[in-house]
Amino acid sequence: MANKGKARWIIGGVVIAGAILGISFLNLGDNLIYFYTPSEAQAKAAELKEQTIKVGGMVLPGSVKWQPEGLSLDFMMTDLKGHNISVHHNGTPPDMFKEGQGVVVEGRISTDGQSLAARNLMVKHSEEYKKPGAEHSSMDKELLEKSLFKGQQSLGK
Amino acid sequence: MFNSEDKREFLIGSVLQTFIIFHWCLAFFYAPVDIHQGPVYRIMFLHVPSAITAFASSLALCVFSVLSLRNRSERLMAWSKGTAEVGLLFTILTLATGSIWGRPTWGTWWTWDARLTTTFLLALLYAGYLLLYGSMAPGPGRTRVCAVLGILIFADVPIIYKSVTWWRTLHQPPSMIRQGGSTMDPEILWTLVAGIFVMSLYAAWLVRVRGRNILLADEIESASYASFGT
């Protein structure tokens, strides 16, 4: 009887541990990809153009054109490796939107994968918190790049 | 009037409230402004301690559940229920402060990324636990069913914690505990650590008060049934 009870505990523990491990190893396919990187979106543009998708990247410095009169925003989203998508958004960008910032854009991509009509524009910032006056470092950008383009090699091909 | 136990709880509560006021002073006056986000980042001093307290509640619920399965104790079930209530409270606080923080920084109140979704799931699990607990009569049956759910809820916590590392999310990765050290300036980091300490203490006290009140309510209830029986 005591043995039976113990065996149940062990089986229960193994099942729970297995479930946790299973979830961690299973990437659950495309369902858990919250956003595509620019290169992934471009590679799949032909099949994705029918859907509303999210694409994440960085705002290419020097590419932002903001017209407050018409609430019209144009910029280039880049993965810093030569894959650029031109984004058009009708609306005021979030406060933290700026050149070199991370963005996740929800919208529809053109067939050639070169442009994205945004429906929703979100900022993705880094996990760095710094007081003013400290030396400017490239840490913020590096952290952002790592977080934005994680898992790209394995998923992109 | 107040008995000595009430007085003691009032005193502990007042001391903890003072700690909270002290921490808010740190958060507003000691911690410097963040160069990337400006003053709005200060909501982090409420958001992160709430989240960690919600995780800690889940661990406590798991421990109480294992113990109540072993001992079949109704006392431990009352503690479990109190812990689940506090866990739900702090999970909701995490979601609310996160949402308020997300609007100005991310540009959205809510998005279904892995971190937000798994945290939402934690709130549902806590609420489900309380519904289940409330729907069953006290006894070994309730102990068994609730304890199993109480243990399973904890499985969500490592998933929430690792979600920002495993998957692409809008939510930023961890700043405190990470390879290569913290990405926060020391004043910001220590204010946050103080907040986690204060909020965990406060939550532990809330669990204590709730656990005792639930036991008291159970006692009154069974006494009322006993008087019906005669």
Short mmCIF file of C-alpha atoms in Angstrom, two decimals:
data_model
loop_
_atom_site.label_atom_id
_atom_site.label_comp_id
_atom_site.label_asym_id
_atom_site.label_seq_id
_atom_site.Cartn_x
_atom_site.Cartn_y
_atom_site.Cartn_z
CA MET A 1 0.00 0.00 0.00
CA ALA A 2 2.77 2.39 1.00
CA ASN A 3 4.66 1.34 -2.13
CA LYS A 4 1.66 2.02 -4.31
CA GLY A 5 1.33 5.52 -2.86
CA LYS A 6 5.00 6.22 -3.48
CA ALA A 7 4.80 4.96 -7.07
CA ARG A 8 1.90 7.33 -7.71
CA TRP A 9 3.90 10.27 -6.48
CA ILE A 10 6.83 9.32 -8.69
CA ILE A 11 4.60 8.84 -11.75
CA GLY A 12 2.86 12.16 -11.04
CA GLY A 13 6.20 13.94 -10.69
CA VAL A 14 7.52 12.43 -13.92
CA VAL A 15 4.38 13.47 -15.81
CA ILE A 16 4.60 17.08 -14.58
CA ALA A 17 8.34 17.30 -15.25
CA GLY A 18 7.78 15.76 -18.69
CA ALA A 19 5.07 18.28 -19.50
CA ILE A 20 7.32 21.21 -18.54
CA LEU A 21 10.24 19.81 -20.54
CA GLY A 22 7.94 19.06 -23.44
CA ILE A 23 6.68 22.62 -23.58
CA SER A 24 10.21 23.98 -23.39
CA PHE A 25 11.51 21.83 -26.25
CA LEU A 26 8.46 22.08 -28.44
CA ASN A 27 8.50 25.37 -30.21
CA LEU A 28 4.87 24.70 -31.14
CA GLY A 29 5.67 25.73 -34.70
CA ASP A 30 4.66 29.08 -36.10
CA ASN A 31 1.90 29.60 -33.54
CA LEU A 32 4.37 30.85 -30.97
CA ILE A 33 6.16 33.22 -33.31
CA TYR A 34 4.86 36.52 -32.04
CA PHE A 35 6.50 38.44 -34.87
CA TYR A 36 8.56 37.66 -37.97
CA THR A 37 11.95 39.20 -38.60
CA PRO A 38 12.25 41.25 -41.81
CA SER A 39 14.13 38.48 -43.62
CA GLU A 40 11.57 35.83 -42.61
CA ALA A 41 8.67 38.07 -43.65
CA GLN A 42 10.29 38.78 -47.01
CA ALA A 43 11.05 35.12 -47.67
CA LYS A 44 7.39 34.20 -46.99
CA ALA A 45 5.83 37.41 -48.36
CA ALA A 46 3.90 35.64 -51.12
CA GLU A 47 2.02 33.40 -48.66
CA LEU A 48 1.76 35.99 -45.86
CA LYS A 49 0.33 38.84 -47.94
CA GLU A 50 -3.22 37.62 -47.42
CA GLN A 51 -2.93 37.85 -43.63
CA THR A 52 -2.36 40.48 -40.98
CA ILE A 53 1.10 39.71 -39.62
CA LYS A 54 3.54 41.17 -37.14
CA VAL A 55 7.08 42.03 -38.19
CA GLY A 56 9.75 43.17 -35.73
CA GLY A 57 12.91 45.09 -36.50
CA MET A 58 14.78 48.30 -35.92
CA VAL A 59 14.01 51.76 -37.23
CA LEU A 60 16.74 52.55 -39.74
CA PRO A 61 18.45 55.80 -38.69
CA GLY A 62 17.75 58.63 -41.14
CA SER A 63 14.71 56.97 -42.67
CA VAL A 64 11.89 58.47 -40.56
CA LYS A 65 9.47 60.81 -42.35
CA TRP A 66 6.75 62.10 -40.04
CA GLN A 67 4.06 64.48 -41.24
CA PRO A 68 2.04 65.70 -38.24
CA GLU A 69 -0.57 67.46 -40.44
CA GLY A 70 -1.67 64.23 -42.09
CA LEU A 71 -0.65 61.89 -39.26
CA SER A 72 1.46 60.09 -41.78
CA LEU A 73 4.56 58.15 -40.78
CA ASP A 74 7.02 56.46 -43.11
CA PHE A 75 10.21 54.69 -42.13
CA MET A 76 12.47 51.78 -43.01
CA MET A 77 12.47 48.75 -40.75
CA THR A 78 15.75 46.85 -40.84
CA ASP A 79 17.36 43.74 -39.38
CA LEU A 80 20.77 45.46 -39.69
CA LYS A 81 21.84 42.74 -42.12
CA GLY A 82 20.50 44.30 -45.29
CA HIS A 83 16.86 43.20 -45.11
CA ASN A 84 14.80 46.39 -45.13
CA ILE A 85 11.05 46.85 -45.34
CA SER A 86 9.48 50.25 -45.91
CA VAL A 87 6.65 50.84 -43.42
CA HIS A 88 3.74 53.22 -43.82
CA HIS A 89 1.59 54.02 -40.80
CA ASN A 90 -1.36 56.39 -40.39
CA GLY A 91 -1.28 57.60 -36.82
CA THR A 92 0.85 59.09 -34.08
CA PRO A 93 3.82 56.90 -33.14
CA PRO A 94 4.32 55.92 -29.45
CA ASP A 95 6.48 58.28 -27.34
CA MET A 96 9.45 55.96 -27.41
CA PHE A 97 9.47 55.68 -31.21
CA LYS A 98 12.75 57.03 -32.58
CA GLU A 99 15.54 56.17 -34.97
CA GLY A 100 17.42 53.04 -33.92
CA GLN A 101 14.54 51.92 -31.69
CA GLY A 102 12.97 48.46 -31.87
CA VAL A 103 9.49 48.23 -33.38
CA VAL A 104 6.89 45.53 -33.87
CA VAL A 105 4.54 46.44 -36.70
CA GLU A 106 1.22 44.74 -37.30
CA GLY A 107 -0.09 45.03 -40.82
CA ARG A 108 -0.06 43.61 -44.34
CA ILE A 109 3.02 42.98 -46.40
CA SER A 110 3.26 43.52 -50.16
CA THR A 111 3.80 40.56 -52.48
CA ASP A 112 7.41 41.52 -53.12
CA GLY A 113 8.05 41.88 -49.39
CA GLN A 114 9.37 45.42 -49.82
CA SER A 115 6.64 47.38 -48.04
CA LEU A 116 4.30 46.98 -45.11
CA ALA A 117 1.01 48.82 -44.55
CA ALA A 118 0.81 49.17 -40.78
CA ARG A 119 -2.38 48.85 -38.81
CA ASN A 120 -0.69 48.97 -35.42
CA LEU A 121 2.76 50.22 -34.43
CA MET A 122 4.37 49.08 -31.19
CA VAL A 123 7.76 49.93 -29.71
CA LYS A 124 10.04 47.22 -28.37
CA HIS A 125 12.59 48.71 -26.00
CA SER A 126 15.58 47.03 -24.36
CA GLU A 127 15.94 45.81 -20.78
CA GLU A 128 18.55 48.47 -20.00
CA TYR A 129 17.79 51.06 -17.29
CA LYS A 130 20.32 53.87 -17.01
CA LYS A 131 20.54 57.18 -15.17
CA PRO A 132 21.25 60.35 -17.14
CA GLY A 133 24.81 61.50 -17.61
CA ALA A 134 26.30 58.03 -17.92
CA GLU A 135 28.52 57.35 -20.89
CA HIS A 136 26.65 56.46 -24.02
CA SER A 137 27.23 52.82 -24.76
CA SER A 138 26.08 50.49 -27.48
CA MET A 139 24.62 48.10 -24.89
CA ASP A 140 21.02 49.21 -25.48
CA LYS A 141 21.27 48.47 -29.19
CA GLU A 142 23.02 45.14 -28.68
CA LEU A 143 20.42 43.95 -26.18
CA LEU A 144 17.62 45.01 -28.50
CA GLU A 145 19.19 43.26 -31.48
CA LYS A 146 19.62 40.04 -29.52
CA SER A 147 16.03 40.08 -28.30
CA LEU A 148 14.50 41.07 -31.65
CA PHE A 149 16.25 38.59 -33.89
CA LYS A 150 16.52 35.58 -31.60
CA GLY A 151 16.15 32.19 -33.23
CA GLN A 152 16.29 33.68 -36.68
CA GLN A 153 18.81 31.26 -38.20
CA SER A 154 16.88 28.14 -37.27
CA LEU A 155 13.48 29.53 -38.22
CA GLY A 156 14.40 31.58 -41.24
CA LYS A 157 15.63 28.82 -43.47
CA MET B 1 -12.95 45.98 21.41
CA PHE B 2 -9.54 44.80 20.27
CA ASN B 3 -7.94 41.76 21.79
CA SER B 4 -4.17 41.35 22.04
CA GLU B 5 -4.01 39.40 18.74
CA ASP B 6 -5.75 42.21 16.86
CA LYS B 7 -3.36 44.73 18.38
CA ARG B 8 -0.37 42.66 17.26
CA GLU B 9 -1.68 42.37 13.70
CA PHE B 10 -2.41 46.10 13.65
CA LEU B 11 1.15 46.80 14.74
CA ILE B 12 2.68 44.46 12.14
CA GLY B 13 0.44 45.97 9.46
CA SER B 14 1.45 49.51 10.40
CA VAL B 15 5.15 48.66 10.30
CA LEU B 16 4.72 47.08 6.85
CA GLN B 17 2.77 50.10 5.59
CA THR B 18 5.65 52.29 6.77
CA PHE B 19 8.05 50.10 4.78
CA ILE B 20 5.86 50.60 1.71
CA ILE B 21 5.86 54.39 2.14
CA PHE B 22 9.64 54.29 2.56
CA HIS B 23 9.98 52.24 -0.62
CA TRP B 24 7.76 54.69 -2.54
CA CYS B 25 10.05 57.50 -1.36
CA LEU B 26 13.03 55.52 -2.73
CA ALA B 27 11.17 54.93 -5.98
CA PHE B 28 10.27 58.58 -6.49
CA PHE B 29 13.22 60.47 -4.97
CA TYR B 30 16.25 58.16 -4.71
CA ALA B 31 16.04 56.25 -8.00
CA PRO B 32 17.20 58.44 -10.89
CA VAL B 33 15.16 58.96 -14.04
CA ASP B 34 15.80 56.46 -16.86
CA ILE B 35 17.45 57.88 -19.98
CA HIS B 36 15.42 55.71 -22.34
CA GLN B 37 11.93 55.89 -20.85
CA GLY B 38 11.90 58.97 -18.62
CA PRO B 39 9.90 59.05 -15.37
CA VAL B 40 7.27 56.55 -16.58
CA TYR B 41 9.66 53.66 -15.93
CA ARG B 42 9.09 54.11 -12.16
CA ILE B 43 5.96 51.98 -12.37
CA MET B 44 8.45 49.13 -12.66
CA PHE B 45 9.03 49.44 -8.90
CA LEU B 46 5.43 48.28 -8.43
CA HIS B 47 5.21 45.97 -11.46
CA VAL B 48 8.25 43.74 -10.91
CA PRO B 49 7.76 43.19 -7.12
CA SER B 50 4.08 42.34 -7.81
CA ALA B 51 5.11 39.76 -10.39
CA ILE B 52 7.74 38.18 -8.15
CA THR B 53 5.26 38.11 -5.25
CA ALA B 54 2.72 36.41 -7.50
CA PHE B 55 5.38 33.80 -8.40
CA ALA B 56 6.34 33.34 -4.73
CA SER B 57 2.66 32.84 -3.83
CA SER B 58 2.53 30.09 -6.40
CA LEU B 59 5.54 28.37 -4.80
CA ALA B 60 3.92 28.71 -1.35
CA LEU B 61 0.65 27.31 -2.71
CA CYS B 62 2.58 24.37 -4.16
CA VAL B 63 4.27 23.67 -0.80
CA PHE B 64 0.99 23.96 1.15
CA SER B 65 -0.69 21.68 -1.38
CA VAL B 66 1.99 18.98 -1.09
CA LEU B 67 1.80 19.17 2.71
CA SER B 68 -1.99 19.02 2.77
CA LEU B 69 -1.95 15.97 0.50
CA ARG B 70 0.38 14.28 2.96
CA ASN B 71 -1.32 15.37 6.17
CA ARG B 72 -4.93 15.70 4.97
CA SER B 73 -5.16 18.82 7.10
CA GLU B 74 -8.02 21.30 6.74
CA ARG B 75 -5.78 23.91 8.37
CA LEU B 76 -3.34 23.68 5.49
CA MET B 77 -6.22 24.00 3.05
CA ALA B 78 -7.18 27.31 4.64
CA TRP B 79 -3.60 28.48 4.20
CA SER B 80 -3.67 27.29 0.58
CA LYS B 81 -6.82 29.28 -0.10
CA GLY B 82 -5.37 32.41 1.50
CA THR B 83 -2.23 32.02 -0.60
CA ALA B 84 -4.24 31.61 -3.81
CA GLU B 85 -6.18 34.79 -3.01
CA VAL B 86 -3.01 36.77 -2.42
CA GLY B 87 -1.49 35.24 -5.54
CA LEU B 88 -4.49 36.32 -7.62
CA LEU B 89 -4.37 39.82 -6.14
CA PHE B 90 -0.71 40.29 -7.07
CA THR B 91 -1.13 38.71 -10.51
CA ILE B 92 -3.92 41.19 -11.26
CA LEU B 93 -1.72 44.00 -9.92
CA THR B 94 1.07 42.79 -12.23
CA LEU B 95 -1.23 42.77 -15.25
CA ALA B 96 -2.71 46.19 -14.39
CA THR B 97 0.61 47.96 -13.76
CA GLY B 98 2.12 46.28 -16.82
CA SER B 99 -0.77 47.49 -18.93
CA ILE B 100 -0.47 51.06 -17.64
CA TRP B 101 3.29 50.91 -18.31
CA GLY B 102 2.81 49.41 -21.77
CA ARG B 103 0.53 52.16 -23.08
CA PRO B 104 3.08 55.01 -23.02
CA THR B 105 6.21 52.93 -23.73
CA TRP B 106 5.10 50.22 -26.16
CA GLY B 107 2.11 52.09 -27.50
CA THR B 108 -0.41 49.42 -26.48
CA TRP B 109 -2.37 48.41 -23.39
CA TRP B 110 -2.20 44.73 -24.23
CA THR B 111 -0.77 42.28 -26.76
CA TRP B 112 -0.84 38.48 -26.83
CA ASP B 113 2.88 37.82 -26.63
CA ALA B 114 4.22 34.84 -24.68
CA ARG B 115 4.99 36.76 -21.47
CA LEU B 116 1.63 38.49 -21.25
CA THR B 117 -0.35 35.40 -22.25
CA THR B 118 1.33 33.09 -19.71
CA THR B 119 0.86 35.71 -16.96
CA PHE B 120 -2.80 36.03 -17.88
CA LEU B 121 -2.97 32.24 -17.64
CA LEU B 122 -1.60 32.46 -14.07
CA ALA B 123 -4.46 34.80 -13.12
CA LEU B 124 -6.95 32.35 -14.65
CA LEU B 125 -5.35 29.43 -12.78
CA TYR B 126 -5.56 31.23 -9.44
CA ALA B 127 -9.17 32.22 -10.12
CA GLY B 128 -9.93 28.64 -11.17
CA TYR B 129 -8.40 27.34 -7.96
CA LEU B 130 -10.59 29.64 -5.86
CA LEU B 131 -13.71 28.69 -7.83
CA LEU B 132 -12.94 25.00 -7.41
CA TYR B 133 -12.23 25.44 -3.71
CA GLY B 134 -15.46 27.32 -3.19
CA SER B 135 -17.54 24.80 -5.10
CA MET B 136 -16.56 21.76 -3.02
CA ALA B 137 -17.51 20.70 0.48
CA PRO B 138 -14.68 20.53 3.04
CA GLY B 139 -13.14 17.08 3.37
CA PRO B 140 -10.58 14.71 1.85
CA GLY B 141 -12.14 15.03 -1.62
CA ARG B 142 -11.65 18.78 -1.76
CA THR B 143 -8.15 18.45 -0.32
CA ARG B 144 -7.12 15.99 -3.03
CA VAL B 145 -8.57 17.88 -6.00
CA CYS B 146 -7.51 21.37 -4.88
CA ALA B 147 -4.04 20.26 -3.85
CA VAL B 148 -3.37 18.72 -7.26
CA LEU B 149 -4.42 21.96 -8.97
CA GLY B 150 -2.39 23.94 -6.41
CA ILE B 151 0.73 21.98 -7.38
CA LEU B 152 0.07 22.26 -11.12
CA ILE B 153 -0.30 26.08 -11.00
CA PHE B 154 3.36 26.34 -10.07
CA ALA B 155 4.33 24.76 -13.42
CA ASP B 156 3.26 28.01 -15.11
CA VAL B 157 5.81 30.10 -13.18
CA PRO B 158 9.02 28.85 -14.85
CA ILE B 159 7.26 29.17 -18.21
CA ILE B 160 6.35 32.82 -17.48
CA TYR B 161 9.88 33.51 -16.31
CA LYS B 162 11.58 31.90 -19.30
CA SER B 163 9.00 33.04 -21.88
CA VAL B 164 10.98 36.15 -22.78
CA THR B 165 14.10 34.01 -23.30
CA TRP B 166 12.50 31.15 -25.22
CA TRP B 167 10.26 33.13 -27.55
CA ARG B 168 10.22 36.44 -29.37
CA THR B 169 8.10 38.79 -27.31
CA LEU B 170 7.24 42.47 -27.11
CA HIS B 171 8.12 42.29 -23.41
CA GLN B 172 11.79 42.89 -22.71
CA PRO B 173 14.04 40.07 -21.35
CA PRO B 174 15.11 39.97 -17.65
CA SER B 175 17.20 42.89 -16.35
CA MET B 176 18.17 41.66 -12.90
CA ILE B 177 19.21 38.04 -13.09
CA ARG B 178 20.90 37.38 -16.40
CA GLN B 179 24.20 36.26 -17.93
CA GLY B 180 26.66 39.14 -17.94
CA GLY B 181 25.11 40.82 -14.89
CA SER B 182 22.30 43.29 -14.36
CA THR B 183 21.48 45.83 -17.06
CA MET B 184 20.32 48.35 -14.47
CA ASP B 185 22.24 51.13 -12.83
CA PRO B 186 22.86 50.30 -9.15
CA GLU B 187 20.44 52.89 -7.70
CA ILE B 188 17.62 51.52 -9.86
CA LEU B 189 18.55 47.91 -9.09
CA TRP B 190 18.66 48.41 -5.31
CA THR B 191 15.37 50.32 -5.26
CA LEU B 192 13.84 47.38 -7.10
CA VAL B 193 15.39 44.83 -4.73
CA ALA B 194 14.03 46.82 -1.77
CA GLY B 195 10.59 46.80 -3.41
CA ILE B 196 10.68 43.03 -3.88
CA PHE B 197 11.65 42.60 -0.23
CA VAL B 198 8.90 44.91 1.06
CA MET B 199 6.18 43.50 -1.15
CA SER B 200 7.05 39.87 -0.32
CA LEU B 201 6.87 40.67 3.40
CA TYR B 202 3.56 42.42 2.89
CA ALA B 203 2.20 39.46 0.91
CA ALA B 204 3.37 37.01 3.59
CA TRP B 205 1.48 39.05 6.16
CA LEU B 206 -1.62 39.16 3.97
CA VAL B 207 -1.48 35.35 3.66
CA ARG B 208 -1.18 35.07 7.43
CA VAL B 209 -4.16 37.34 8.08
CA ARG B 210 -6.28 35.68 5.39
CA GLY B 211 -5.34 32.16 6.56
CA ARG B 212 -6.42 32.97 10.11
CA ASN B 213 -9.63 34.60 8.97
CA ILE B 214 -10.55 31.64 6.78
CA LEU B 215 -9.94 29.26 9.69
CA LEU B 216 -12.09 31.46 11.91
CA ALA B 217 -14.87 31.57 9.31
CA ASP B 218 -14.75 27.75 8.99
CA GLU B 219 -14.98 27.42 12.76
CA ILE B 220 -17.99 29.72 12.95
CA GLU B 221 -19.64 27.86 10.10
CA SER B 222 -19.20 24.43 11.63
CA ALA B 223 -20.36 25.76 15.01
CA SER B 224 -23.55 27.05 13.38
CA TYR B 225 -24.20 23.63 11.81
CA ALA B 226 -23.60 21.98 15.18
CA SER B 227 -26.30 24.09 16.79
CA PHE B 228 -28.72 23.09 14.03
CA GLY B 229 -28.11 19.44 14.77
CA THR B 230 -29.55 19.54 18.29
#
